[in-house]
Coordinates of C-alpha atoms and ligand atoms in Angstrom, one line a residue:
Chain K
X1 CA 7.7 -59.7 -0.7
X2 CA 5.6 -62.7 -1.7
X3 CA 2.8 -60.4 -3.0
X4 CA 5.0 -58.9 -5.7
X5 CA 4.9 -62.1 -7.9
X6 CA 4.0 -61.6 -11.5
X7 CA 3.2 -57.9 -11.3
X8 CA 6.6 -57.2 -9.9
X9 CA 8.3 -59.2 -12.6
X10 CA 6.2 -57.4 -15.3
X11 CA 7.3 -53.9 -14.1
X12 CA 10.8 -55.1 -13.6
X13 CA 10.9 -56.3 -17.2
X14 CA 9.4 -53.0 -18.6
X15 CA 11.9 -51.1 -16.5
X16 CA 14.8 -53.1 -17.8
X17 CA 13.8 -52.1 -21.3
X18 CA 13.6 -48.5 -20.2
X19 CA 16.9 -48.5 -18.5
X20 CA 18.7 -49.4 -21.7
X21 CA 18.1 -46.0 -23.2
X22 CA 17.0 -43.7 -20.5
X23 CA 16.0 -41.0 -22.9
X24 CA 12.2 -41.4 -23.0
X25 CA 10.6 -38.1 -22.0
X26 CA 8.2 -39.9 -19.7
X27 CA 11.0 -41.7 -17.9
X28 CA 13.0 -38.5 -17.6
X29 CA 10.0 -36.6 -16.3
X30 CA 9.3 -39.3 -13.7
X31 CA 12.9 -39.3 -12.6
X32 CA 12.9 -35.6 -12.3
X33 CA 9.7 -35.5 -10.4
X34 CA 10.9 -38.3 -8.0
X35 CA 14.1 -36.5 -7.3
X36 CA 12.2 -33.3 -6.5
X37 CA 10.1 -35.3 -4.1
X38 CA 13.1 -36.9 -2.5
X39 CA 15.0 -33.6 -2.3
X40 CA 12.1 -31.8 -0.8
X41 CA 11.6 -34.4 1.9
X42 CA 15.3 -34.8 2.6
X43 CA 15.8 -31.1 2.9
X44 CA 12.7 -30.8 5.2
X45 CA 14.1 -33.6 7.4
X46 CA 17.5 -31.8 7.6
X47 CA 15.8 -28.6 8.6
X48 CA 13.7 -30.3 11.2
X49 CA 16.6 -32.3 12.5
X50 CA 18.1 -29.1 13.8
X51 CA 15.0 -27.5 15.3
X52 CA 16.8 -24.9 17.4
X53 CA 19.1 -23.4 14.7
X54 CA 16.3 -23.7 12.1
X55 CA 13.9 -21.9 14.4
X56 CA 16.5 -19.2 14.8
X57 CA 16.8 -18.8 11.1
X58 CA 13.0 -18.7 10.8
X59 CA 12.7 -16.1 13.5
X60 CA 15.4 -13.8 12.0
X61 CA 13.7 -14.0 8.6
X62 CA 10.2 -13.7 10.3
X63 CA 11.2 -10.5 12.1
X64 CA 12.8 -9.0 9.0
X65 CA 9.7 -9.6 7.0
X66 CA 7.2 -8.8 9.8
X67 CA 8.7 -5.3 10.4
X68 CA 7.8 -3.7 7.0
X69 CA 4.6 -5.8 6.8
X70 CA 3.4 -4.7 10.2
X71 CA 4.2 -1.0 9.4
X72 CA 2.3 -1.4 6.2
X73 CA -0.7 -2.9 7.9
X74 CA -0.6 0.0 10.4
X75 CA -0.5 2.6 7.5
X76 CA -3.4 0.8 5.9
X77 CA -5.5 1.2 9.0
X78 CA -4.6 4.9 9.4
X79 CA -5.6 5.6 5.8
X80 CA -8.8 3.7 6.2
X81 CA -9.5 5.8 9.3
X82 CA -8.7 9.1 7.6
X83 CA -10.7 8.1 4.5
X84 CA -13.8 8.0 6.7
X85 CA -13.1 11.6 7.8
X86 CA -12.6 12.8 4.4
X87 CA -16.1 13.9 3.3
X88 CA -17.3 16.6 5.7
X89 CA -14.8 19.3 5.0
X90 CA -15.6 22.6 6.6
X91 CA -14.4 26.2 6.2
X92 CA -14.5 28.5 9.2
X93 CA -14.7 32.2 8.2
X94 CA -13.6 34.4 11.1
X95 CA -14.8 38.0 10.3
X96 CA -13.0 41.3 10.9
X97 CA -13.3 42.7 14.4
X98 CA -15.3 45.9 13.8
X99 CA -18.1 44.2 11.7
X100 CA -21.7 44.6 12.9
X101 CA -23.9 41.6 13.3
X102 CA -26.2 42.8 10.4
X103 CA -23.3 43.1 8.0
X104 CA -22.2 39.6 9.1
X105 CA -25.6 38.1 8.5
X106 CA -25.6 39.8 5.1
X107 CA -22.2 38.3 4.2
X108 CA -23.6 34.9 5.2
X109 CA -26.4 35.3 2.7
X110 CA -23.8 36.2 0.0
X111 CA -21.7 33.2 0.7
X112 CA -24.7 30.9 0.9
X113 CA -25.8 32.1 -2.6
X114 CA -22.6 30.7 -4.1
X115 CA -22.9 27.6 -6.3
X116 CA -20.1 25.8 -4.7
X117 CA -21.4 26.2 -1.2
X118 CA -23.9 23.7 0.2
X119 CA -24.6 25.0 3.6
X120 CA -23.7 27.9 5.9
X121 CA -24.2 28.4 9.6
X122 CA -23.8 31.8 11.3
X123 CA -22.4 32.0 14.8
X124 CA -22.5 35.5 16.2
X125 CA -19.8 36.6 18.6
X126 CA -22.2 36.6 21.5
X127 CA -23.4 33.0 20.8
X128 CA -19.8 32.0 20.4
X129 CA -18.9 33.4 23.8
X130 CA -21.9 31.7 25.4
X131 CA -20.9 28.4 23.9
X132 CA -17.3 28.8 24.9
X133 CA -18.3 29.7 28.4
X134 CA -20.5 26.7 28.7
X135 CA -18.0 24.3 27.3
X136 CA -14.6 25.5 28.4
X137 CA -15.2 26.0 32.1
X138 CA -13.4 29.4 31.9
X139 CA -16.7 31.2 32.9
X140 CA -15.0 33.2 35.7
X141 CA -12.1 34.3 33.5
X142 CA -14.5 35.3 30.7
X143 CA -16.8 37.2 33.0
X144 CA -13.8 39.3 34.1
X145 CA -13.2 40.4 30.5
X146 CA -14.4 43.9 29.6
X147 CA -15.6 43.0 26.2
X148 CA -16.1 39.9 24.0
X149 CA -12.8 39.0 22.3
X150 CA -14.4 36.6 19.9
X151 CA -15.2 37.5 16.2
X152 CA -18.3 36.6 14.3
X153 CA -18.0 33.2 12.7
X154 CA -19.5 31.7 9.5
X155 CA -19.2 27.9 9.0
X156 CA -19.3 27.0 5.3
X157 CA -19.7 23.5 3.9
X158 CA -18.7 23.0 0.3
X159 CA -21.1 21.2 -1.9
X160 CA -21.4 17.5 -1.2
X161 CA -18.8 15.5 -2.9
X162 CA -16.5 18.2 -4.0
X163 CA -12.9 17.1 -4.1
X164 CA -10.3 18.4 -1.7
X165 CA -8.8 20.7 -4.3
X166 CA -12.3 22.4 -4.8
X167 CA -12.5 23.0 -1.0
X168 CA -9.0 24.5 -1.1
X169 CA -9.9 26.8 -3.9
X170 CA -13.1 27.9 -2.2
X171 CA -11.2 28.7 1.0
X172 CA -8.7 30.9 -1.0
X173 CA -11.6 32.8 -2.6
X174 CA -13.4 33.3 0.7
X175 CA -10.2 34.5 2.4
X176 CA -10.1 37.2 -0.3
X177 CA -13.4 38.8 1.0
X178 CA -12.6 42.1 2.6
X179 CA -14.7 41.4 5.7
X180 CA -13.1 38.1 6.3
X181 CA -10.1 38.1 8.7
X182 CA -9.2 34.5 8.4
X183 CA -10.5 31.5 6.5
X184 CA -9.5 28.1 7.9
X185 CA -10.1 24.8 6.1
X186 CA -10.6 22.1 8.7
X187 CA -9.2 19.6 6.3
X188 CA -5.7 20.9 6.4
X189 CA -4.5 18.6 9.1
X190 CA -5.9 15.8 7.1
X191 CA -3.8 16.8 4.1
X192 CA -0.8 17.0 6.3
X193 CA -1.7 13.5 7.6
X194 CA -2.0 12.3 4.0
X195 CA 1.4 13.6 3.0
X196 CA 2.9 12.2 6.2
X197 CA 1.4 8.9 5.3
X198 CA 2.8 9.1 1.8
X199 CA 6.2 9.7 3.3
X200 CA 5.9 6.9 5.7
X201 CA 4.9 4.5 2.9
X202 CA 8.0 5.3 1.1
X203 CA 10.1 4.9 4.2
X204 CA 8.5 1.5 4.8
X205 CA 9.2 0.6 1.2
X206 CA 12.8 1.6 1.5
X207 CA 13.2 -0.2 4.9
X208 CA 11.4 -3.2 3.4
X209 CA 13.7 -3.3 0.4
X210 CA 16.7 -3.3 2.6
X211 CA 15.4 -6.0 4.9
X212 CA 14.5 -8.1 1.9
X213 CA 18.0 -7.9 0.6
X214 CA 19.1 -8.8 4.2
X215 CA 16.9 -11.8 4.2
X216 CA 18.3 -13.0 0.9
X217 CA 21.9 -12.6 2.2
X218 CA 21.1 -14.4 5.4
X219 CA 19.6 -17.3 3.6
X220 CA 22.5 -17.3 1.1
X221 CA 24.9 -17.6 4.0
X222 CA 22.9 -20.3 5.7
X223 CA 22.9 -22.3 2.4
X224 CA 26.6 -21.6 1.9
X225 CA 27.2 -23.2 5.3
X226 CA 25.0 -26.2 4.4
X227 CA 26.9 -26.6 1.2
X228 CA 30.2 -26.4 3.0
X229 CA 29.2 -29.1 5.5
X230 CA 28.2 -31.5 2.8
X231 CA 31.2 -30.9 0.6
X232 CA 32.4 -34.6 0.6
X233 CA 28.9 -35.7 -0.3
X234 CA 28.7 -33.3 -3.2
X235 CA 32.0 -34.5 -4.6
X236 CA 30.9 -38.1 -4.4
X237 CA 27.6 -37.4 -6.1
X238 CA 29.4 -35.6 -8.9
X239 CA 31.8 -38.6 -9.2
X240 CA 29.0 -41.0 -9.8
X241 CA 27.3 -38.8 -12.4
X242 CA 25.1 -36.4 -10.5
X243 CA 24.4 -33.3 -12.7
X244 CA 24.7 -29.8 -11.3
X245 CA 20.9 -29.6 -11.2
X246 CA 20.8 -32.8 -9.2
X247 CA 23.3 -31.5 -6.7
X248 CA 21.6 -28.1 -6.5
X249 CA 18.1 -29.3 -5.9
X250 CA 18.3 -30.3 -2.2
X251 CA 19.9 -26.9 -1.4
X252 CA 17.2 -25.0 -3.3
X253 CA 14.6 -26.9 -1.2
X254 CA 16.5 -26.1 2.0
X255 CA 16.4 -22.4 1.0
X256 CA 12.7 -22.7 0.2
X257 CA 11.9 -24.3 3.5
X258 CA 13.8 -21.7 5.5
X259 CA 12.0 -18.9 3.5
X260 CA 8.5 -20.4 3.8
X261 CA 9.1 -21.0 7.5
X262 CA 10.3 -17.4 7.8
X263 CA 7.2 -16.1 6.0
X264 CA 5.0 -18.1 8.2
X265 CA 6.8 -16.8 11.3
X266 CA 6.3 -13.2 9.9
X267 CA 2.6 -13.7 9.4
X268 CA 2.3 -15.1 12.9
X269 CA 4.2 -12.2 14.4
X270 CA 2.0 -9.6 12.6
X271 CA -1.1 -11.5 13.6
X272 CA 0.0 -11.7 17.2
X273 CA 0.8 -8.0 17.4
X274 CA -2.5 -7.1 15.9
X275 CA -4.3 -9.4 18.3
X276 CA -2.6 -7.6 21.2
X277 CA -3.7 -4.2 19.8
X278 CA -7.2 -5.2 19.0
X279 CA -8.7 -4.8 22.5
X280 CA -7.4 -1.3 23.3
X281 CA -8.2 0.0 19.9
X282 CA -11.8 -1.2 19.9
X283 CA -12.2 0.4 23.4
X284 CA -10.8 3.6 21.9
X285 CA -13.1 3.4 18.9
X286 CA -16.1 2.9 21.2
X287 CA -15.0 6.0 23.2
X288 CA -15.1 8.1 20.0
X289 CA -18.3 6.4 18.8
X290 CA -16.4 5.2 15.8
X291 CA -17.2 2.1 13.7
X292 CA -13.5 1.7 13.3
X293 CA -12.2 -1.9 13.4
X294 CA -8.6 -2.9 13.1
X295 CA -7.9 -4.5 9.8
X296 CA -5.5 -7.4 9.8
X297 CA -3.3 -9.0 7.3
X298 CA -6.1 -11.3 6.1
X299 CA -5.6 -14.9 4.8
X300 CA -4.4 -13.6 1.4
X301 CA -1.9 -11.3 3.0
X302 CA -0.5 -14.1 5.2
X303 CA -0.4 -16.4 2.2
X304 CA 1.5 -13.7 0.2
X305 CA 3.9 -13.3 3.0
X306 CA 4.6 -17.0 3.0
X307 CA 5.0 -17.0 -0.8
X308 CA 7.3 -14.0 -0.6
X309 CA 9.4 -15.8 2.0
X310 CA 9.6 -18.9 -0.2
X311 CA 10.7 -16.8 -3.2
X312 CA 13.4 -15.0 -1.1
X313 CA 14.5 -18.4 0.2
X314 CA 14.9 -19.6 -3.4
X315 CA 16.7 -16.4 -4.4
X316 CA 19.1 -16.7 -1.5
X317 CA 19.9 -20.4 -2.2
X318 CA 20.3 -19.7 -5.9
X319 CA 22.9 -17.1 -5.0
X320 CA 24.8 -19.4 -2.7
X321 CA 24.5 -22.4 -5.0
X322 CA 25.6 -20.5 -8.1
X323 CA 28.7 -19.2 -6.3
X324 CA 29.8 -22.3 -4.4
X325 CA 28.6 -25.5 -6.1
X326 CA 30.6 -25.1 -9.3
X327 CA 33.7 -24.6 -7.2
X328 CA 33.3 -28.0 -5.7
X329 CA 34.8 -30.4 -8.2
X330 CA 36.1 -34.0 -7.6
X331 CA 39.8 -34.0 -6.9
Chain W
X1 CA 36.3 -49.8 -26.1
X2 CA 38.8 -47.5 -24.5
X3 CA 41.5 -46.0 -26.7
X4 CA 44.3 -43.6 -25.8
X5 CA 46.0 -42.0 -28.8
X6 CA 49.4 -40.3 -27.9
X7 CA 47.9 -38.8 -24.8
X8 CA 50.1 -36.4 -22.7
X9 CA 49.2 -34.6 -19.5
X10 CA 51.3 -31.7 -18.3
X11 CA 50.3 -30.1 -15.0
X12 CA 50.5 -26.4 -14.4
X13 CA 53.9 -26.8 -12.5
X14 CA 55.4 -28.2 -15.7
X15 CA 55.3 -31.8 -14.5
X16 CA 54.5 -34.4 -17.1
X17 CA 52.2 -37.1 -15.6
X18 CA 51.6 -38.9 -18.9
X19 CA 53.8 -38.8 -22.0
X20 CA 52.6 -39.9 -25.4
X21 CA 50.5 -42.8 -24.1
X22 CA 48.8 -44.9 -26.7
X23 CA 46.8 -48.0 -25.8
X24 CA 43.7 -49.8 -26.9
X25 CA 41.5 -51.8 -24.5
X26 CA 38.9 -54.2 -25.9
X27 CA 35.3 -54.5 -24.8
X28 CA 35.6 -57.8 -22.9
X29 CA 39.1 -57.2 -21.4
X30 CA 40.2 -56.9 -17.8
X31 CA 43.4 -54.9 -17.7
X32 CA 45.7 -54.0 -14.9
X33 CA 47.7 -50.8 -14.9
X34 CA 50.8 -50.9 -12.8
X35 CA 53.9 -48.8 -12.0
X36 CA 55.5 -47.1 -9.1
X37 CA 53.8 -44.4 -7.1
X38 CA 53.6 -41.3 -9.3
X39 CA 53.9 -43.2 -12.5
X40 CA 50.6 -41.8 -13.8
X41 CA 48.1 -44.6 -13.1
X42 CA 45.6 -42.4 -11.3
X43 CA 45.9 -39.7 -14.0
X44 CA 45.1 -42.2 -16.7
X45 CA 41.9 -43.3 -14.9
X46 CA 40.9 -39.8 -14.2
X47 CA 41.0 -39.0 -17.9
X48 CA 38.6 -41.7 -18.6
X49 CA 36.2 -40.1 -16.1
X50 CA 36.8 -36.6 -17.4
X51 CA 38.2 -35.5 -14.1
X52 CA 41.2 -34.5 -16.1
X53 CA 41.7 -33.5 -19.7
X54 CA 44.7 -34.4 -21.9
X55 CA 47.2 -31.7 -22.7
X56 CA 47.8 -33.4 -26.0
X57 CA 46.3 -36.5 -27.8
X58 CA 42.9 -38.0 -27.7
X59 CA 40.9 -40.4 -25.6
X60 CA 38.1 -42.3 -27.3
X61 CA 35.5 -44.4 -25.5
X62 CA 33.0 -46.6 -27.3
X63 CA 33.7 -44.6 -30.5
X64 CA 33.2 -41.2 -28.8
X65 CA 36.0 -38.7 -28.6
X66 CA 36.0 -37.4 -25.0
X67 CA 37.2 -34.0 -26.2
X68 CA 33.7 -33.5 -27.7
X69 CA 32.0 -33.8 -24.3
X70 CA 31.5 -30.4 -22.6
X71 CA 31.0 -29.7 -18.9
X72 CA 27.3 -30.4 -19.2
X73 CA 27.9 -33.8 -20.8
X74 CA 30.2 -35.0 -18.0
X75 CA 27.5 -36.3 -15.6
X76 CA 25.9 -38.4 -18.3
X77 CA 29.3 -39.7 -19.3
X78 CA 30.1 -40.7 -15.7
X79 CA 26.9 -42.5 -15.3
X80 CA 28.1 -45.1 -17.9
X81 CA 31.3 -45.8 -15.8
X82 CA 31.5 -47.5 -12.4
X83 CA 34.3 -46.3 -10.2
X84 CA 35.9 -47.9 -7.2
X85 CA 38.3 -45.7 -5.1
X86 CA 41.1 -46.8 -2.8
X87 CA 39.6 -44.9 0.1
X88 CA 36.0 -46.1 -0.8
X89 CA 34.5 -42.5 -0.8
X90 CA 31.3 -43.7 0.9
X91 CA 28.7 -41.3 2.3
X92 CA 29.4 -41.9 6.0
X93 CA 26.0 -40.6 7.2
X94 CA 24.0 -42.9 5.0
X95 CA 23.3 -46.6 5.2
X96 CA 25.0 -49.2 3.0
X97 CA 21.7 -49.4 1.1
X98 CA 21.6 -45.6 0.4
X99 CA 25.2 -45.6 -0.6
X100 CA 24.7 -48.3 -3.2
X101 CA 21.4 -46.7 -4.4
X102 CA 23.0 -43.3 -5.1
X103 CA 23.8 -44.0 -8.8
X104 CA 20.3 -45.3 -9.4
X105 CA 18.7 -42.3 -7.7
X106 CA 20.8 -40.1 -9.9
X107 CA 19.7 -42.0 -13.0
X108 CA 16.1 -41.8 -11.8
X109 CA 15.0 -45.3 -11.3
X110 CA 11.8 -45.9 -9.5
X111 CA 11.8 -47.1 -5.9
X112 CA 11.0 -50.7 -6.5
X113 CA 13.6 -51.0 -9.2
X114 CA 16.2 -49.3 -6.9
X115 CA 15.4 -51.8 -4.1
X116 CA 15.7 -54.8 -6.5
X117 CA 19.0 -53.7 -8.1
X118 CA 20.6 -52.6 -4.8
X119 CA 19.9 -55.9 -3.2
X120 CA 21.2 -57.8 -6.3
X121 CA 24.4 -55.8 -6.1
X122 CA 24.8 -56.3 -2.4
X123 CA 24.1 -60.0 -2.8
X124 CA 26.9 -60.1 -5.4
X125 CA 29.5 -58.7 -3.1
X126 CA 28.1 -60.7 -0.1
X127 CA 26.7 -57.9 2.0
X128 CA 23.0 -58.4 1.6
X129 CA 22.6 -58.7 5.3
X130 CA 24.3 -55.4 6.0
X131 CA 22.1 -53.2 3.9
X132 CA 20.8 -51.2 7.0
X133 CA 24.3 -50.8 8.5
X134 CA 26.3 -47.6 8.6
X135 CA 29.6 -47.7 6.7
X136 CA 31.7 -47.0 9.9
X137 CA 30.5 -50.2 11.4
X138 CA 32.0 -52.2 8.6
X139 CA 35.5 -53.5 8.2
X140 CA 37.8 -52.1 5.5
X141 CA 37.2 -55.0 3.2
X142 CA 33.5 -54.7 3.6
X143 CA 33.6 -51.0 3.0
X144 CA 35.5 -51.6 -0.2
X145 CA 32.8 -54.1 -1.3
X146 CA 30.1 -51.5 -0.7
X147 CA 32.1 -49.2 -3.0
X148 CA 32.2 -52.0 -5.6
X149 CA 28.5 -52.6 -5.3
X150 CA 27.9 -48.9 -5.8
X151 CA 30.1 -49.1 -8.9
X152 CA 28.3 -52.0 -10.5
X153 CA 24.7 -51.3 -9.5
X154 CA 24.0 -49.1 -12.5
X155 CA 25.2 -51.9 -14.9
X156 CA 28.0 -49.7 -16.4
X157 CA 29.9 -50.9 -19.5
X158 CA 33.2 -49.9 -17.9
X159 CA 34.5 -50.3 -14.4
X160 CA 37.5 -48.4 -13.2
X161 CA 39.3 -49.2 -9.9
X162 CA 42.1 -47.2 -8.4
X163 CA 44.2 -49.3 -6.0
X164 CA 41.1 -51.2 -4.8
X165 CA 43.1 -53.5 -2.6
X166 CA 45.6 -50.9 -1.4
X167 CA 44.6 -51.2 2.3
X168 CA 43.6 -54.9 2.4
X169 CA 45.4 -58.1 3.4
X170 CA 46.3 -60.6 0.6
X171 CA 43.4 -62.9 1.2
X172 CA 40.8 -60.1 1.0
X173 CA 42.6 -58.6 -2.0
X174 CA 42.3 -61.9 -3.9
X175 CA 38.6 -61.9 -3.1
X176 CA 38.1 -58.4 -4.4
X177 CA 40.0 -59.2 -7.6
X178 CA 37.9 -62.3 -8.1
X179 CA 34.8 -60.1 -7.9
X180 CA 36.2 -57.9 -10.7
X181 CA 36.9 -61.0 -12.8
X182 CA 33.3 -62.0 -12.3
X183 CA 32.0 -58.7 -13.6
X184 CA 34.4 -58.9 -16.5
X185 CA 33.0 -62.4 -17.4
X186 CA 29.6 -60.9 -18.0
X187 CA 31.0 -58.4 -20.6
X188 CA 32.1 -55.4 -18.6
X189 CA 35.4 -53.7 -19.5
X190 CA 37.5 -53.5 -16.3
X191 CA 40.5 -51.3 -15.7
X192 CA 42.3 -51.7 -12.4
X193 CA 45.3 -49.6 -11.2
X194 CA 47.4 -51.5 -8.7
X195 CA 51.0 -51.8 -7.7
X196 CA 50.5 -55.2 -6.1
X197 CA 52.5 -57.0 -8.7
X198 CA 52.6 -60.3 -6.8
X199 CA 48.8 -60.4 -6.8
X200 CA 48.1 -59.3 -10.4
X201 CA 50.7 -61.3 -12.1
X202 CA 49.0 -64.5 -10.8
X203 CA 45.8 -63.5 -12.5
X204 CA 46.6 -63.9 -16.2
X205 CA 45.3 -60.6 -17.6
X206 CA 47.0 -58.0 -19.6
X207 CA 49.2 -55.7 -17.5
X208 CA 50.0 -52.2 -18.7
X209 CA 53.1 -50.8 -17.1
X210 CA 53.8 -47.1 -16.7
X211 CA 57.1 -45.5 -15.8
X212 CA 57.3 -41.8 -15.2
X213 CA 54.3 -41.2 -17.4
X214 CA 55.5 -43.4 -20.3
X215 CA 53.9 -46.7 -21.2
X216 CA 56.7 -49.3 -21.2
X217 CA 54.8 -52.6 -21.5
X218 CA 51.4 -54.0 -22.4
X219 CA 50.3 -51.6 -25.1
X220 CA 49.0 -54.5 -27.2
X221 CA 46.8 -57.3 -26.0
Ligands
ADP1 N1 46.5 -32.1 -9.9 C1 47.9 -32.3 -10.0 N2 48.7 -31.3 -10.1 C2 50.0 -31.4 -10.2 N3 50.6 -32.6 -10.3 C3 49.8 -33.7 -10.3 C4 48.4 -33.6 -10.1 N4 47.9 -34.9 -10.1 C5 49.0 -35.7 -10.2 N5 50.1 -35.0 -10.3 C6 51.5 -35.6 -10.5 O1 51.4 -36.4 -11.6 C7 52.2 -37.6 -11.4 C8 51.3 -38.8 -11.6 O2 50.4 -38.9 -10.6 P1 49.4 -40.1 -10.4 O3 48.7 -40.3 -11.7 O4 48.6 -39.8 -9.2 O5 50.4 -41.3 -10.1 P2 50.0 -42.7 -9.5 O6 48.5 -42.8 -9.4 O7 50.6 -43.7 -10.5 O8 50.7 -42.8 -8.2 C9 52.8 -37.5 -10.0 O9 54.1 -37.1 -10.0 C10 51.9 -36.5 -9.3 O10 52.6 -35.7 -8.4
MG2 MG1 47.4 -43.2 -7.7

């Protein structure tokens, strides 16, 4: 107290002048800033004063946000995986039954001469049987067959970086050759996977949208209860000249803290589940000699989740505040 | 300072709380409003605070017609008026200091100034030592004095008090009234609703009497 001396008196004097007409922009800005700081701290204290119920709110919001986020991360990983399989598309030409090996080799030359074909490989029916016998373990069964059931096979690789549609067109043309019984594009399952993924993405989006609405409503209700429990205080603040913005501010911060906490919980939940999956997936990848590594949320992803949570918190509290604060008028 | 011009207030149920009330209150006056319960004292004070609007007539304060103040202007208007309620209306989960500081926080004073002013106000009402106390630990008279400190801490030009001594014994009531007189002596307009005629008639200030919403005495100083 003794240290305040002259400096204290000087500021007091200046403040006195300012208080006569509290309209200066600087004063108003400072006041506004200070109340933001007070509200933010006060709301934070209130949230932390009830750790159990606050943690419950955070967890509910965290789960609601983690679900679509986690699914999205999973889809990202699958599409990363399928992208690495995209390039070596291959068309298998199974030839008609009665065709001689010479005719088959001739057909292979014809196909190889095409501009849109990069490479061809001929597998005669005898070679195919041999290979099948060696690999399948059905040697005894095969030996008992009277004749070779397998057709001649030509494996066709489309030129290097041709897009999927080109490979599809090539398959259709080759299927039209009279000597070809069946032309199979090995990529087909990949296409199916891709359209399945597209479908999943939309589903995740829809579910995510619903959960986001849910989060806003949950937060709105939490804030409504907070407003209700502080009704007397709101009335008194309005009686002594608190503006709507002033009354609103602490509740907006409460919503913000719940939302930010929820976003943080969501990021932790996603990170934890990925961490649990990391070990088995890397073992699986080693087994398949793949370079695949599980991709996580990343720092930016986590940050975005927290920001999203904060925005939803603000949205929810705006909803509650807009509906319930004006109703509370001094009586 | 405060001027009522043929002000009437009819509530939704058709009940007339005020009828054609006209009165002028000067800047340096301390005025008592008296009358039986239900005479309209509270309604009159609530109009000054814009908690109620007249059905007919005009209220003017410091040259400003209150009809011109919209909902967004109400908070600023209330910041220029200090109010004391019969039931104190304190924040029960805040300290005495925080309660008194509230109007200053709303007005946006910096921390040091808030501390200085709150202590000055508490000193004035004799509660400087209780600044860290919670309101529930105080007696009725002390709680009322906290309410008074809160009303005066922002240095308003007008102080309104609705039955400020309603729950207090005569000695405490006299003390409270003396506080209001002290504020009035430094230039604050003070308006006190009270039906404690024995007390207020001893104090030699103008007394406005309401009966069933009509002003029956004291319209002129
Ligand atoms: N909000 C209201 N709605 C209806 N009637 C009211 C309302 N407020 C006050 N009154 C009525 O107006 C009259 C004056 O009330 P009031 O100003 O509180 O009187 P006082 O403060 O002198 O006791 C009373 O009859 C009361 O019932
Ligand atoms: Mg009354």
